[in-house]
XYZ file of N, CA and C in Angstrom:
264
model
N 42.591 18.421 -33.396
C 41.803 17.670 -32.444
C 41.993 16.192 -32.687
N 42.304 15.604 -31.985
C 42.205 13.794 -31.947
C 41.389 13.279 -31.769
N 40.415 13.902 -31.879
C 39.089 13.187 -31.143
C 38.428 12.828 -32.823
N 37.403 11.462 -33.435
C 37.341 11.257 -34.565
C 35.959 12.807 -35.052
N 35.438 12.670 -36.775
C 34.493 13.361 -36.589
C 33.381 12.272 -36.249
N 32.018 13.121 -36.050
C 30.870 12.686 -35.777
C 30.576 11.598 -36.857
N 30.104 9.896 -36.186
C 30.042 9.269 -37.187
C 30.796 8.066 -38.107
N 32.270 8.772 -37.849
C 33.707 7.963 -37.967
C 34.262 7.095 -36.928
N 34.375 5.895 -37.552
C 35.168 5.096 -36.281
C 36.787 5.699 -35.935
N 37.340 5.546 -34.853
C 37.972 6.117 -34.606
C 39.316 5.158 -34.943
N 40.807 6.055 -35.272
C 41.443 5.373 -36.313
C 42.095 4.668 -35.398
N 42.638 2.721 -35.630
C 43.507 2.015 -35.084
C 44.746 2.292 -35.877
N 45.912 2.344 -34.773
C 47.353 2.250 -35.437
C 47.441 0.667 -35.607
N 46.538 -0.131 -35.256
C 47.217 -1.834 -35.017
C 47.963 -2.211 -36.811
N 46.397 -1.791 -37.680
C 46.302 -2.234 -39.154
C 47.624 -1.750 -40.088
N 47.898 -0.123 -39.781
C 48.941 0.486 -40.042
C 50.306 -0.346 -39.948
N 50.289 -0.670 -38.682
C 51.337 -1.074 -38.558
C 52.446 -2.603 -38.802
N 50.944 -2.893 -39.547
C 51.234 -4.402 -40.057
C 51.502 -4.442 -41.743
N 51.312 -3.162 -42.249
C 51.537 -2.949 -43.741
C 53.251 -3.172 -43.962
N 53.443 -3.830 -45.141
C 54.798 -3.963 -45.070
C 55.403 -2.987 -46.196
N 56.552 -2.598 -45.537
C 57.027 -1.211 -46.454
C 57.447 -1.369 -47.122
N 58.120 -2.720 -47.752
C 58.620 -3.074 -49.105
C 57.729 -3.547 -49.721
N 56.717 -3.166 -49.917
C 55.330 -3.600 -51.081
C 54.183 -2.300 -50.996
N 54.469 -2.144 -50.031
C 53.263 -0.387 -50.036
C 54.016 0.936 -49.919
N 54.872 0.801 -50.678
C 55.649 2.044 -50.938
C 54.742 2.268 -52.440
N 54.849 3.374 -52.551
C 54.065 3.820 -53.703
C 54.494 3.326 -55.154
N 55.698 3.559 -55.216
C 56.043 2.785 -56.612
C 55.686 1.641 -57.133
N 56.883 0.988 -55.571
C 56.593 -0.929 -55.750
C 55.201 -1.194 -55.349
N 54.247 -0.680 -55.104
C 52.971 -1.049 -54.957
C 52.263 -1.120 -56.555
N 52.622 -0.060 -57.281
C 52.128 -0.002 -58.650
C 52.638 -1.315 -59.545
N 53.823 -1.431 -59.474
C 54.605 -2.568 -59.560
C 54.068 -3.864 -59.760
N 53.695 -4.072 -58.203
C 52.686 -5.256 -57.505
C 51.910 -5.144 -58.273
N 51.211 -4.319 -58.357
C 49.784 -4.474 -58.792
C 49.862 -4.628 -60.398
N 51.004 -4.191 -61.290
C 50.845 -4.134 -62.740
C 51.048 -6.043 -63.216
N 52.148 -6.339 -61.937
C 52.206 -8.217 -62.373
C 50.985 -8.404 -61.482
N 50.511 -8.259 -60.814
C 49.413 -9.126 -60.450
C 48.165 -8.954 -61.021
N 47.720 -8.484 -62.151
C 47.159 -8.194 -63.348
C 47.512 -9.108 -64.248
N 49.205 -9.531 -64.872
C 49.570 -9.810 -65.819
C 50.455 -10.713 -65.350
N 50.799 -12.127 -66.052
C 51.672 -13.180 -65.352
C 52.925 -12.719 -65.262
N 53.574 -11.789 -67.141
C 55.115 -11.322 -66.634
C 54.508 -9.992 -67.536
N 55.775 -9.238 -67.121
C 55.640 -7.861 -67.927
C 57.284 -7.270 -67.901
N 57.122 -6.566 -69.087
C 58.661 -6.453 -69.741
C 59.148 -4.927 -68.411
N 60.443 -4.897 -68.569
C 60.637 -3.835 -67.875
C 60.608 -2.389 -68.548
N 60.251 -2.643 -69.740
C 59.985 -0.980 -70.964
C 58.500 -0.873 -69.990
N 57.684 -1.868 -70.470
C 56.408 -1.889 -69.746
C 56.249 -1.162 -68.772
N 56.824 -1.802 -67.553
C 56.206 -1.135 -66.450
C 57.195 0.116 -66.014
N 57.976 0.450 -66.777
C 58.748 1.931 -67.052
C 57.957 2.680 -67.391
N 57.180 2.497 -68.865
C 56.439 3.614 -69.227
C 54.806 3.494 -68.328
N 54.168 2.415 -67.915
C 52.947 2.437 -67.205
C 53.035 3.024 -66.232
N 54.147 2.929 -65.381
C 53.945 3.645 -63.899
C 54.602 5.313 -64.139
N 55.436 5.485 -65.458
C 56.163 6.706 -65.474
C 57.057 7.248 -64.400
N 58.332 6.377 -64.731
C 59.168 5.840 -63.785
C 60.343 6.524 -64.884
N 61.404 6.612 -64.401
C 62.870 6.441 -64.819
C 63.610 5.212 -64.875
N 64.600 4.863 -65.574
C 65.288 3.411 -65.557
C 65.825 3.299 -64.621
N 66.446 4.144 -63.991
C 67.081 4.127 -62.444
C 66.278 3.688 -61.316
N 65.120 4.390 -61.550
C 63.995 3.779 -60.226
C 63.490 3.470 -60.252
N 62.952 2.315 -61.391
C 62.286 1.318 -61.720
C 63.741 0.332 -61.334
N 64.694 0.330 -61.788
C 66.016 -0.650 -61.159
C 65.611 -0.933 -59.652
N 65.817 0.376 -59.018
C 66.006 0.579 -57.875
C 65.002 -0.354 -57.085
N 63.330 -0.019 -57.806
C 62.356 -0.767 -56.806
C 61.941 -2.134 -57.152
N 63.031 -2.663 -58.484
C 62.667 -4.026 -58.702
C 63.592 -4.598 -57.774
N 64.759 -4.343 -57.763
C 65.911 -5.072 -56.868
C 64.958 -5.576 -55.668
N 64.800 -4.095 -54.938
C 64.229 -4.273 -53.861
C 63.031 -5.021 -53.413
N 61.969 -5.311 -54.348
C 61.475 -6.559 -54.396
C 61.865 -7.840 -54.659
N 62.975 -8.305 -55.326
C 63.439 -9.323 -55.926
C 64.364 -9.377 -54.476
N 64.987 -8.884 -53.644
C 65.745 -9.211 -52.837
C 64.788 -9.746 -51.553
N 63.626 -9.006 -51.512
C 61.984 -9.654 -50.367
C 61.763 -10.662 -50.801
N 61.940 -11.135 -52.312
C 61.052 -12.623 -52.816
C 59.774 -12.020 -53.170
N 59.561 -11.290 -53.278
C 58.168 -11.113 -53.920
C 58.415 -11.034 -55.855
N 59.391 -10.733 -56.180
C 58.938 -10.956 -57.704
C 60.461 -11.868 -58.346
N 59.830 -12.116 -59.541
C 61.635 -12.797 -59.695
C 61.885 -12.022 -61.280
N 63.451 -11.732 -61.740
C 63.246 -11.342 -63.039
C 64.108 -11.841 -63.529
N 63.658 -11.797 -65.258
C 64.356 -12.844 -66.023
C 64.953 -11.923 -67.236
N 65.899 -12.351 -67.706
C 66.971 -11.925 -68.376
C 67.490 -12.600 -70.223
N 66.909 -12.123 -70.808
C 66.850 -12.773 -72.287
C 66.855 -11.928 -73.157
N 66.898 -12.547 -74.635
C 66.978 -11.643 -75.695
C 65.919 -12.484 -76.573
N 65.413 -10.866 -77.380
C 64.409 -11.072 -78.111
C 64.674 -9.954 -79.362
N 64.588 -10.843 -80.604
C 65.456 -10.508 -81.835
C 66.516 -9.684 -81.440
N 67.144 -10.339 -81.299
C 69.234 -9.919 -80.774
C 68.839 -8.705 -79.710
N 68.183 -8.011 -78.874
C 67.866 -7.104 -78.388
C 67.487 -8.040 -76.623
N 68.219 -7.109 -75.960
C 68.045 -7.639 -74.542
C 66.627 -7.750 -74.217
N 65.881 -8.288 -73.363
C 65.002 -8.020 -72.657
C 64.446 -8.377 -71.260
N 64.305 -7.878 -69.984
C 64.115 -8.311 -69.329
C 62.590 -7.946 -68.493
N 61.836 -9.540 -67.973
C 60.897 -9.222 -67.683
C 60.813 -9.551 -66.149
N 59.652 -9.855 -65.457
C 59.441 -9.544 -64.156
C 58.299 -10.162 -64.044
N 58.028 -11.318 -62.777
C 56.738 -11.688 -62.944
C 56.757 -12.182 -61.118
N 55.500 -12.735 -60.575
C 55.394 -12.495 -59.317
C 55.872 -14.043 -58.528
N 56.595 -14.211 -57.763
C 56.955 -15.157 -57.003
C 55.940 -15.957 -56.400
């Protein structure tokens, strides 16, 4: 039935459709939300917080870093790579 229940406003597509899909995708939303908590955060970090793989944690940083929403940085810390991620 399309009709709402008793009580419920009835749903607009307008709001929906203004969400942007490179930030409310489920991953990169966790993402978002773990730097916007924290100024930078390592990429072990938000590997093991969101319980991600290295591949698709790659995958959904690019894809923010290519929107401008986050930028990441590339260094070593005691001879050991590290790279972190913090919000644009």
């Amino acid at each position: 039935s399309g009709s709402p229940s008793p009580g419920m406003p009835p749903v607009r597509p307008e709001p929906l459709r203004q969400l942007d899909r490179v930030i409310h995708e489920k991953g990169r939303l966790g993402i978002m939300a773990l730097l916007a908590a924290s100024p930078e955060v390592s990429f072990t970090d938000l590997r093991d917080q969101l319980d991600m793989t290295d591949g698709n944690l790659t995958t959904h940083i690019r894809t923010l870093q290519q929107a401008g929403y986050i930028a990441v940085t590339k260094a070593y810390r005691d001879q050991r790579p590290l790279t972190t991620c913090h919000l644009t």
